[in-house]
Structure formats: C-alpha cells, structure tokens
Coordinates of C-alpha atoms in Angstrom, one line a residue:
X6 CA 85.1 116.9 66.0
X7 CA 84.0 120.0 67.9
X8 CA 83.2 121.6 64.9
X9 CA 81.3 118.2 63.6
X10 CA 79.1 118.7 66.6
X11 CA 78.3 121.8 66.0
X12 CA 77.3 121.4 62.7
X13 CA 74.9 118.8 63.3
X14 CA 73.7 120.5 66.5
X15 CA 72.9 123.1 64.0
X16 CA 71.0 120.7 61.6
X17 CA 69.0 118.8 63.9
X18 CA 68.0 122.4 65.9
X19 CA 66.9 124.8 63.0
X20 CA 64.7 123.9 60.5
X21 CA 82.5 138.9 42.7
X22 CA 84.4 136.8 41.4
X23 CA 83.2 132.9 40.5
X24 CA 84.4 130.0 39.1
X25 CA 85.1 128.6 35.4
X26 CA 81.8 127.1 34.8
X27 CA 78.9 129.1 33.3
X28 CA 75.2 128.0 34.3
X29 CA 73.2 125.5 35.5
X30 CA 72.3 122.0 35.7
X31 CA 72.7 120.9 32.1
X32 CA 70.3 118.4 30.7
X33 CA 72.5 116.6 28.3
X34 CA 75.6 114.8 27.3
X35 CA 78.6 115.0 29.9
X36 CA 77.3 118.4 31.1
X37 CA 80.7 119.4 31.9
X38 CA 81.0 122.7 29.5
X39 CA 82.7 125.5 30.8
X40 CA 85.2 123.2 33.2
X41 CA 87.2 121.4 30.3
X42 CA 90.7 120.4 31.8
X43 CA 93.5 123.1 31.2
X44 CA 95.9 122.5 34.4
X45 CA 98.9 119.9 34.1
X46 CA 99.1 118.0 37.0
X47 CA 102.0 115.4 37.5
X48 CA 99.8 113.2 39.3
X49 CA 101.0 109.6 40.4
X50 CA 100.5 106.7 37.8
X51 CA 97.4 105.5 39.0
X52 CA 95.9 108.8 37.5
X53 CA 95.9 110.0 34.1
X54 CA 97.0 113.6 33.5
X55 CA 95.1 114.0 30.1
X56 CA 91.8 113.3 31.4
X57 CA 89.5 114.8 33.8
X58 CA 87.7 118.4 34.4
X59 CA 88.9 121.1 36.7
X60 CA 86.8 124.9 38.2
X61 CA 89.1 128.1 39.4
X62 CA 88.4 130.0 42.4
X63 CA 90.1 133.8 41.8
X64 CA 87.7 135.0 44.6
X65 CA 89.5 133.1 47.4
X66 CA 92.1 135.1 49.4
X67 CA 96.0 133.9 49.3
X68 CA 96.9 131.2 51.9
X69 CA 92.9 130.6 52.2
X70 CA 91.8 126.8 51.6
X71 CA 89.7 126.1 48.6
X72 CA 86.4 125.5 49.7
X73 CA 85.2 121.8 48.4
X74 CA 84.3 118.5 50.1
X75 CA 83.9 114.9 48.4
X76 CA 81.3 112.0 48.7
X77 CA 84.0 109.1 48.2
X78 CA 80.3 106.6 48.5
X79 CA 78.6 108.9 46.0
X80 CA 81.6 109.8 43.3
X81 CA 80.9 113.3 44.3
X82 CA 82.7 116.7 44.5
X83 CA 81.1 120.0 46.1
X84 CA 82.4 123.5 46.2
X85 CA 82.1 127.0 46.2
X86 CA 81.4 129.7 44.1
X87 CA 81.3 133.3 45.1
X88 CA 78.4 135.7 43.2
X89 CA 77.2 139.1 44.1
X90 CA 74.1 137.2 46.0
X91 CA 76.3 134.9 48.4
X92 CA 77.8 131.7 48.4
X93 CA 76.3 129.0 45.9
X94 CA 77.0 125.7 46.5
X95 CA 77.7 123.5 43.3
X96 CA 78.1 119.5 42.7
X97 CA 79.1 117.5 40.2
X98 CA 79.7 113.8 39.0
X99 CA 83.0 113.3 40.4
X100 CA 84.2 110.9 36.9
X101 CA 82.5 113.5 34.3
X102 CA 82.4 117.2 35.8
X103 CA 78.9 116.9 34.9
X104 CA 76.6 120.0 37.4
X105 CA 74.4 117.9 39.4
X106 CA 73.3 120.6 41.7
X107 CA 73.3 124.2 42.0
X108 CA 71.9 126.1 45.7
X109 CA 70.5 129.0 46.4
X110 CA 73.0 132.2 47.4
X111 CA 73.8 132.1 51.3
X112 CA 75.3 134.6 53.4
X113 CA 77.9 134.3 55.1
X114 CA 78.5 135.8 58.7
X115 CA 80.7 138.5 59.0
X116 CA 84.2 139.0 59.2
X117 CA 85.7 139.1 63.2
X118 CA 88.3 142.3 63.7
X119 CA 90.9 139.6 63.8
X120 CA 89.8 137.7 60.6
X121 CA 89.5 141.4 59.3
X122 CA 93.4 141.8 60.4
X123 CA 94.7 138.5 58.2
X124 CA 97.6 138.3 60.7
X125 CA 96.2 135.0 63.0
X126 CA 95.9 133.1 59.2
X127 CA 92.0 132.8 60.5
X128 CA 89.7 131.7 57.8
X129 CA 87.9 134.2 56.3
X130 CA 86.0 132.0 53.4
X131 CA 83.3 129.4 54.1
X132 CA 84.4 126.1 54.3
X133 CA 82.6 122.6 52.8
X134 CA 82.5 119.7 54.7
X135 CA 80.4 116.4 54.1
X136 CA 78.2 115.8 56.7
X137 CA 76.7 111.7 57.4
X138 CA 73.1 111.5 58.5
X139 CA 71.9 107.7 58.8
X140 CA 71.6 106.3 55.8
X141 CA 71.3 109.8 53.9
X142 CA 74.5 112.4 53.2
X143 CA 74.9 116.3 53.3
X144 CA 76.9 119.0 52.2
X145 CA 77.3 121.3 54.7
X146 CA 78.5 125.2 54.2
X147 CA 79.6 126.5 57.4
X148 CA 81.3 130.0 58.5
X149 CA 83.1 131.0 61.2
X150 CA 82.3 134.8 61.6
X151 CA 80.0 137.4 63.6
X152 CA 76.8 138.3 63.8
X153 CA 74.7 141.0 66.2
X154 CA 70.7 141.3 67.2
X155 CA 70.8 144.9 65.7
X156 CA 72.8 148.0 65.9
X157 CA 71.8 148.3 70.0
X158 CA 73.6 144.9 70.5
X159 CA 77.4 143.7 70.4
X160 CA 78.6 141.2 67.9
X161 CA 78.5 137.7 69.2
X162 CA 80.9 134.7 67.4
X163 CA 79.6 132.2 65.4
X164 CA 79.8 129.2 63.3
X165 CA 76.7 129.5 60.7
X166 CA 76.2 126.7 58.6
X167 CA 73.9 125.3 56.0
X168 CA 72.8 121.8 55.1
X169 CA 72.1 120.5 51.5
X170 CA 71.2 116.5 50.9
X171 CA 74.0 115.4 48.6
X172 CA 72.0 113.5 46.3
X173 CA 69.9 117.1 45.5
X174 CA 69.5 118.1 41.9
X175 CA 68.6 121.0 40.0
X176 CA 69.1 125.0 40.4
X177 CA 68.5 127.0 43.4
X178 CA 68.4 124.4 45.9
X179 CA 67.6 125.4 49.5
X180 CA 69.1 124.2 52.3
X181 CA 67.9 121.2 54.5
X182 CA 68.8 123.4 57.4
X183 CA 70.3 126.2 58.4
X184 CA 71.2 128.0 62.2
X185 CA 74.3 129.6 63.6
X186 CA 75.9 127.9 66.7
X187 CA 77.8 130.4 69.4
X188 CA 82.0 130.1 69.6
X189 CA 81.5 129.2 73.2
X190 CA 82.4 125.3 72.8
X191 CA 86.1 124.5 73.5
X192 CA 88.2 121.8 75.1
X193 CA 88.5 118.4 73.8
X194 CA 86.3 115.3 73.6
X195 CA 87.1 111.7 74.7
X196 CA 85.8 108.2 74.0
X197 CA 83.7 107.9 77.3
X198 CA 81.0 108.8 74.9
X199 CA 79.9 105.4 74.6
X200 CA 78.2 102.9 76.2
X201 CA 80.3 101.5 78.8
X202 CA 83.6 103.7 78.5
X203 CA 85.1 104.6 82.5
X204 CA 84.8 99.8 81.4
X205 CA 87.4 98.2 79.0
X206 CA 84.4 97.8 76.4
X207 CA 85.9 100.2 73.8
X208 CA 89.5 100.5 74.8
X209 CA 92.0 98.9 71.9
X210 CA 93.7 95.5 73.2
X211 CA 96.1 96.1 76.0
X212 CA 94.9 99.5 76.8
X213 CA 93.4 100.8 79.7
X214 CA 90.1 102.6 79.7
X215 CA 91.2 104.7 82.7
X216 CA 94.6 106.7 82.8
X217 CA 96.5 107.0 86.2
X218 CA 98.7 109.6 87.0
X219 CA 101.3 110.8 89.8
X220 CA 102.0 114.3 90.6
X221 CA 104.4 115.5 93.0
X222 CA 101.9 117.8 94.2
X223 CA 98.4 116.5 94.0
X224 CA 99.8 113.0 94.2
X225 CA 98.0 109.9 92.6
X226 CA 94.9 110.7 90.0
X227 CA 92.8 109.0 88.0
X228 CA 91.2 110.7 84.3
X229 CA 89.4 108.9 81.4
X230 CA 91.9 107.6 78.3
X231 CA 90.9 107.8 74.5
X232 CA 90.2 111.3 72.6
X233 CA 88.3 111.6 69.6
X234 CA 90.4 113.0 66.8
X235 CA 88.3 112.9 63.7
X236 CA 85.7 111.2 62.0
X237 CA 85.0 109.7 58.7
X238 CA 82.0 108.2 57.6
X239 CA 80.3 105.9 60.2
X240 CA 84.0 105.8 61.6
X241 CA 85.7 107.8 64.8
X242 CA 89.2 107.7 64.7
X243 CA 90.6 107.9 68.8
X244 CA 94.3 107.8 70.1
X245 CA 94.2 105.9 73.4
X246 CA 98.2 106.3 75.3
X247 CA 99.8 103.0 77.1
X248 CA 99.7 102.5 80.8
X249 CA 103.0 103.5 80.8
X250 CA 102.5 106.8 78.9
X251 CA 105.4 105.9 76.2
X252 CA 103.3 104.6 73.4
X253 CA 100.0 105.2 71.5
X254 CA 97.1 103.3 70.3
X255 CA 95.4 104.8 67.4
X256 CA 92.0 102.9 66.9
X257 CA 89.0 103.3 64.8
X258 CA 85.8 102.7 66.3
X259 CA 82.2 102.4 65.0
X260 CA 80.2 105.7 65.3
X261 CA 77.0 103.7 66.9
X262 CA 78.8 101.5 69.5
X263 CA 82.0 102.9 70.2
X264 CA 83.7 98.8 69.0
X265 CA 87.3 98.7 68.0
X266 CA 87.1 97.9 63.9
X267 CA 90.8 98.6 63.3
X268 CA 94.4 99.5 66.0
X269 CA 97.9 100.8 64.7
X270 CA 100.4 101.0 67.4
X271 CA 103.2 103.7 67.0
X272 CA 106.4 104.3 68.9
X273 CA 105.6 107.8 69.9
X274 CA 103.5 109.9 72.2
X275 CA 102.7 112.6 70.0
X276 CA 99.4 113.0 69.6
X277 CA 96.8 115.8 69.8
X278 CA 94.4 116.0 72.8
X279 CA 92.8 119.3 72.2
X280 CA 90.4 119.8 69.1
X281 CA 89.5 122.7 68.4
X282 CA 88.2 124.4 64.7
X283 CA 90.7 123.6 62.2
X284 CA 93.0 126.4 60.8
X285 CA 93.2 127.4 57.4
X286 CA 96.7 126.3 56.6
X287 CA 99.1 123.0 58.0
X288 CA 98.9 120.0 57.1
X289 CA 98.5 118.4 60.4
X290 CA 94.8 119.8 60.3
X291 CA 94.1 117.2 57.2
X292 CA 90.9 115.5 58.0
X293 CA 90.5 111.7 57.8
X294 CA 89.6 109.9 54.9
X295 CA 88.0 106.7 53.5
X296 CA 88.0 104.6 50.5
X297 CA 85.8 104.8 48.0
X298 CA 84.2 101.1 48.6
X299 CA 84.7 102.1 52.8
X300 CA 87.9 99.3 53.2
X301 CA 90.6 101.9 53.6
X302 CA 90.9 104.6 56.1
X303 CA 93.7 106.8 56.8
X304 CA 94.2 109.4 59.3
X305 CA 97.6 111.5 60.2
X306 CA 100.5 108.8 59.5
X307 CA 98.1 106.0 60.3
X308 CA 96.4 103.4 57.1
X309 CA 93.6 101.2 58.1
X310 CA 92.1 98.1 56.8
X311 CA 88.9 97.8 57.8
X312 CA 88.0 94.4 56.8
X313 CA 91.3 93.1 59.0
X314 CA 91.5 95.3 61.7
X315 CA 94.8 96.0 60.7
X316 CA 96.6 99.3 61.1
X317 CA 100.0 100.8 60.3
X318 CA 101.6 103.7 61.1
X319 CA 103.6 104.8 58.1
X320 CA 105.7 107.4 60.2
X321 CA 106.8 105.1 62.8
X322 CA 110.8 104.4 63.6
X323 CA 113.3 106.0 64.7
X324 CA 114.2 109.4 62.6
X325 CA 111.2 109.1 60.8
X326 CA 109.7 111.9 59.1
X327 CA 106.1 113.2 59.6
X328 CA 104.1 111.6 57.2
X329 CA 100.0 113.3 56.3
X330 CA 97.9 111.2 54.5
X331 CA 95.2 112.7 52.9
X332 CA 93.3 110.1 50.6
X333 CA 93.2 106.5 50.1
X334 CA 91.9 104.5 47.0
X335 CA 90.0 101.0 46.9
X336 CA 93.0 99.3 46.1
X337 CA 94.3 100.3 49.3
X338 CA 97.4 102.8 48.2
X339 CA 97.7 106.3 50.2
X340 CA 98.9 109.0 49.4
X341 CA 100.4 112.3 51.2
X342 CA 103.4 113.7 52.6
X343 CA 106.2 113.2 54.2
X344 CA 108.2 116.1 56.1
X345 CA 107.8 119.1 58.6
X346 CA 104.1 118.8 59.3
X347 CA 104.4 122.8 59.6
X348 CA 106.0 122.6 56.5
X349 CA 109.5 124.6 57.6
X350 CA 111.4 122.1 55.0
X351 CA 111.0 120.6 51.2
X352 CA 108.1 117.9 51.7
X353 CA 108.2 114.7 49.8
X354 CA 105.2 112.9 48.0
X355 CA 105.0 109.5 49.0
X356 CA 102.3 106.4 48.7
X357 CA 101.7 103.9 51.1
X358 CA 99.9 100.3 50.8
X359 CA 98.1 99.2 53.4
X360 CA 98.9 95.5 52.8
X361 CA 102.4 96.9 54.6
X362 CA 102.0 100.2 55.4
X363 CA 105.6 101.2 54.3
X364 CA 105.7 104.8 52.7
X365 CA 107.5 104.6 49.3
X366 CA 108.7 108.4 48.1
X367 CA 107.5 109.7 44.7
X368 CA 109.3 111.6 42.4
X369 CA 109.8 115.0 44.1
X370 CA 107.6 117.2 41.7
X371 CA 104.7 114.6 42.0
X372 CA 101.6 116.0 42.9
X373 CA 99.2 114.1 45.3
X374 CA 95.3 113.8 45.2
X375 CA 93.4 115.0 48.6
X376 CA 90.7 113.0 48.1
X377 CA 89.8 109.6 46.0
X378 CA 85.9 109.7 44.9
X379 CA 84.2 108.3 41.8
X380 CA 86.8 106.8 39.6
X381 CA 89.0 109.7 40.1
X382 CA 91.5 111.8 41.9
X383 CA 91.1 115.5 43.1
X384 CA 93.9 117.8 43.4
X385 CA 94.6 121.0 44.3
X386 CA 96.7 123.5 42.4
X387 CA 97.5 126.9 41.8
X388 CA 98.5 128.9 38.7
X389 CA 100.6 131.6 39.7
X390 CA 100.4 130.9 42.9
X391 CA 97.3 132.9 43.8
X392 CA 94.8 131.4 41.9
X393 CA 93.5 128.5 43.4
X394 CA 91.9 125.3 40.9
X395 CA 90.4 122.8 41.9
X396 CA 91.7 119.6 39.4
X397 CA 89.9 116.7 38.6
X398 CA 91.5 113.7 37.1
X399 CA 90.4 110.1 35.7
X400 CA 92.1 106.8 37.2
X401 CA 93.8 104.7 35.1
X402 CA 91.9 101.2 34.1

C-alpha cells in the first residue's frame, strides 16, 4: 500500500533478451502470431489446457517474479519485454493473445550494491502493477533502484515508475507519467484515513475503532485499530484485532468512504501490521484480487462476496494450514495454496467457493491460475526451471 502511494504520488506529481512474440500491434485476424501455446499446464477443470496463448521471458534472473499485471474489468494482460533500448511494455486481449499495445523503451534505475549482491533476494527487474484512476485504468512500470544528480553527487534510492492508460493502442506508446519517488517512506498505514476514523464509522461490527493497551511499564494506552493491507480495485482490504486482542476482523472497505462492503472473522491474531515494498519471492506477498464482474474478492486465506457482505476465511480452525489465494473467477471459485506460506514444505493446490468458503484440495500436480481476466486463466510456469512463461489459457463454456 506504501508502494501504491507512491506510485500514484508519482503520477499525479510529474507530468537482450525478449520475449516469444515478434512485432507490433497486428492489424488483423487474432493478432496473436508469434505467442501460439506450447506449455502444458494441468490447469483445474474450469480451464482448458489445449487452448490459450503464452510469451517467455529468458531475460529475467532465477528466483526473479515475472513482470505482468491483469485488468480483470478489461480482459487484459500486461508485461515486460527486455530490448537493448529498455523495458517495453506490451498488452494484449487477455481471451485471444491478440497485441493491443506496445510502449516506448524505458529505463530502468540502477542496480543498489545489495540488489547487485543477489544475496537479500531484492528485486532486481521492474515490476507491473495495475494502477485505478477514477473511472480510467493504468499500467504502471515501476523500479526499485538508484539514481545520482551527476558524478559529484551520491546515489540516492528510488522507486521510478511509469504510467500507461490501459485502454492505449498502437506502437511506441509514451507514458501518461513518469517521476521517481525517494525510499524514504516506511512504517505502516491504518484505516484512520477516512472520514470519521478515531469514531466507530468504519470499524467492522463489534470492533472498536480505538485499541487499548496495558503495559507494565507505561501503563494504560490508547492507539488507532484497522491497518490497510492491500488494495484491489475501488476496494481496501483492512484487518481490524478484537477488544480482547485474540481474534481478527478482516474487512473490505470502499476506497472513497472508508464503509464496511464485506467482514470475515478468523480465529487467529496473525496478521501483518507493517507494509512495506513487497519482496520478490513468498507467497504471503500475493496481492489481492477481484473477480472479473467485481463480486469476488480474495485476499491471504480470506474470500469475499461483495454483493452479501459475506466473508470467509478458508484457513481458519484449528491445525489449519496456511492457505494464499491468488485469483478468484465470476462464479465465485478461488484458487491458491495451501501450506507453509514460506514454502519450507510440499504445498497443495486447492479451490475455494465462496458460497462456503471451505478449501477443497486439487490433485497435487494441479497448477493454479494467479489471476482470472477475460474469459481466461493466467499461469505461471517454467521450463527448466529457469525460464520463466507466462501461460494463457481459455475457460471452459
């Protein structure tokens, strides 16, 4: 969420290697030469395996995330490709590979002495993320890196980043926007950001907007409850903890008012407080996600339905394993995984309705979609295991 800010701080305040496909914008048919489907995925039954389009990514480091986000409202998939100019940012129709858009090259900051290193797992590729802007979407390419004045000055850090309307079209598309934001932000955020907060006007049902605390020390104290941790869409997703600090409310709340749409209540007090940039690697870092038609949220463990208010979480009970969700589909069935969230042991595929919110385990060499755009599910695989793709597949009728 830090990050989020960041970004669109950066927005509002600024005014060789490659993948499989070969060109530009293509003018007719499915325009999807050049990414014809050549990975099989065991994908769950509501995708079919023969069908779809996927791009390769040989450029990007081992252990480094493949650089893509998805417009679940548009049916839309962006990503990176690496040329000797920069970083190019390419979309295309989510249910037909077709190119829709192609940027110009951008350059990326550089590389920190510890990014340098590899040792800290620090990203050291650009990352995509989907930015919402009113009633109009970006793609946004942002870098964590360095950059200096001249050669007279010391490097400062920074998160550069780029902004590109996702409904674009054509080659060499600028950016919207562009600025680099100083690593100087830290900490966490909380839900006092709204109207009427340190009040009970956006705490979940039987939550209190205010947390009070006793310490042996500096006896009784008082701080605000609710912490921001993530954001989909018009949606923040916040964990508020009980008056009696043994349970937690997860609740999404609407971006422009701060009003509860949707609670899960889980048996446990783990829960993250501080945000900070997300690392390259865990799958606790997965960002929240939305249904195509906007009905269906899920977040960590947690499912939403946004037209009952109704939340589960799908990790709850006792001996329960970690479950990650990472993408939902309009007929309201997650999927993700269930296991160590640091992924010490064997994790196991699963789906999850949200009419119940009970995790069912798929077969064990089932691979899950991270995102659910357009009529189709995207997957990420490796051949090899160093060569990330970046899969495509239809859903089933």
């Amino acid at each position: 969420m830090l990050l989020t800010g960041a970004l669109v701080g950066a927005l509002s305040g600024c005014g060789s290697g490659g993948d499989a496909d070969n060109g530009g914008p293509e003018g007719g048919g499915n325009g999807a030469s050049g990414v014809s489907l050549q990975s099989k995925v065991k994908a769950p039954a509501a995708f079919d395996s023969t069908k779809g389009w996927e791009v390769r990514a040989d450029w990007v480091p081992d252990r480094q995330p493949f650089p893509y986000a998805v417009s679940a409202k548009s049916g839309k998939v962006a990503y990176l490709d690496k040329t000797p100019q920069g970083y190019v940012l390419k979309v295309r129709e989510a249910s037909s590979g077709k190119l829709l858009s192609a940027s110009k090259p951008w350059k990326a900051p550089d590389l920190t002495k510890q990014q340098r290193s590899g040792k800290d797992g620090k990203l050291t590729v650009p990352r995509v993320v989907l930015i919402s802007g009113g009633d109009r979407e970006y793609f946004a390419i942002w870098a964590h890196g360095e950059k200096r004045k001249d050669q007279l000055h010391e490097p400062k850090e920074v998160i550069s980043a780029a902004f590109y309307p996702a409904d674009a079209s054509g080659e060499g598309v600028a950016p919207s926007g562009s600025g680099d934001v100083e690593m100087s932000v830290t900490g966490s955020l909380n839900l006092n950001v709204f109207p009427g907060a340190d009040s009970q006007q956006v705490a979940p049902p039987g939550v209190d907007a205010v947390l009070e605390e006793d310490d042996v020390v500096d006896g009784s104290s008082k701080k605000p409850n609710g912490r921001v941790v993530g954001a989909a869409g018009s949606h923040l997703i916040g964990t508020w903890v009980t008056h009696d600090h043994k349970d937690v409310s997860s609740a999404v709340h609407d971006l422009r008012t701060g009003k509860v749409e949707a609670t899960a209540s889980c048996d446990t007090a783990a829960t993250t407080y501080h945000v900070t940039a997300p690392k390259p690697v865990g799958e606790e870092e997965t960002a929240p996600a939305l249904s195509p038609n906007g009905n269906y949220l899920v977040k960590g463990g947690n499912i939403f339905d946004l037209k009952t208010g109704r939340g589960f979480c799908a990790d709850n009970g006792e001996d329960a394993k970690d479950i990650v969700l990472t993408a939902v589909g309009d007929d309201g069935t997650a999927y993700g995984l269930a296991g160590d969230a640091r992924g010490h042991t064997p994790r196991i595929p699963v789906s999850v309705p949200a009419t119940t919110g009970v995790a069912k385990p798929l077969p064990e060499t089932t691979e899950i979609p991270y995102a659910i755009a357009g009529g189709a599910g995207v997957f990420i695989t490796y051949a090899g295991q160093d060569t990330a793709h970046l899969v495509v597949l239809s859903s089933r009728s």
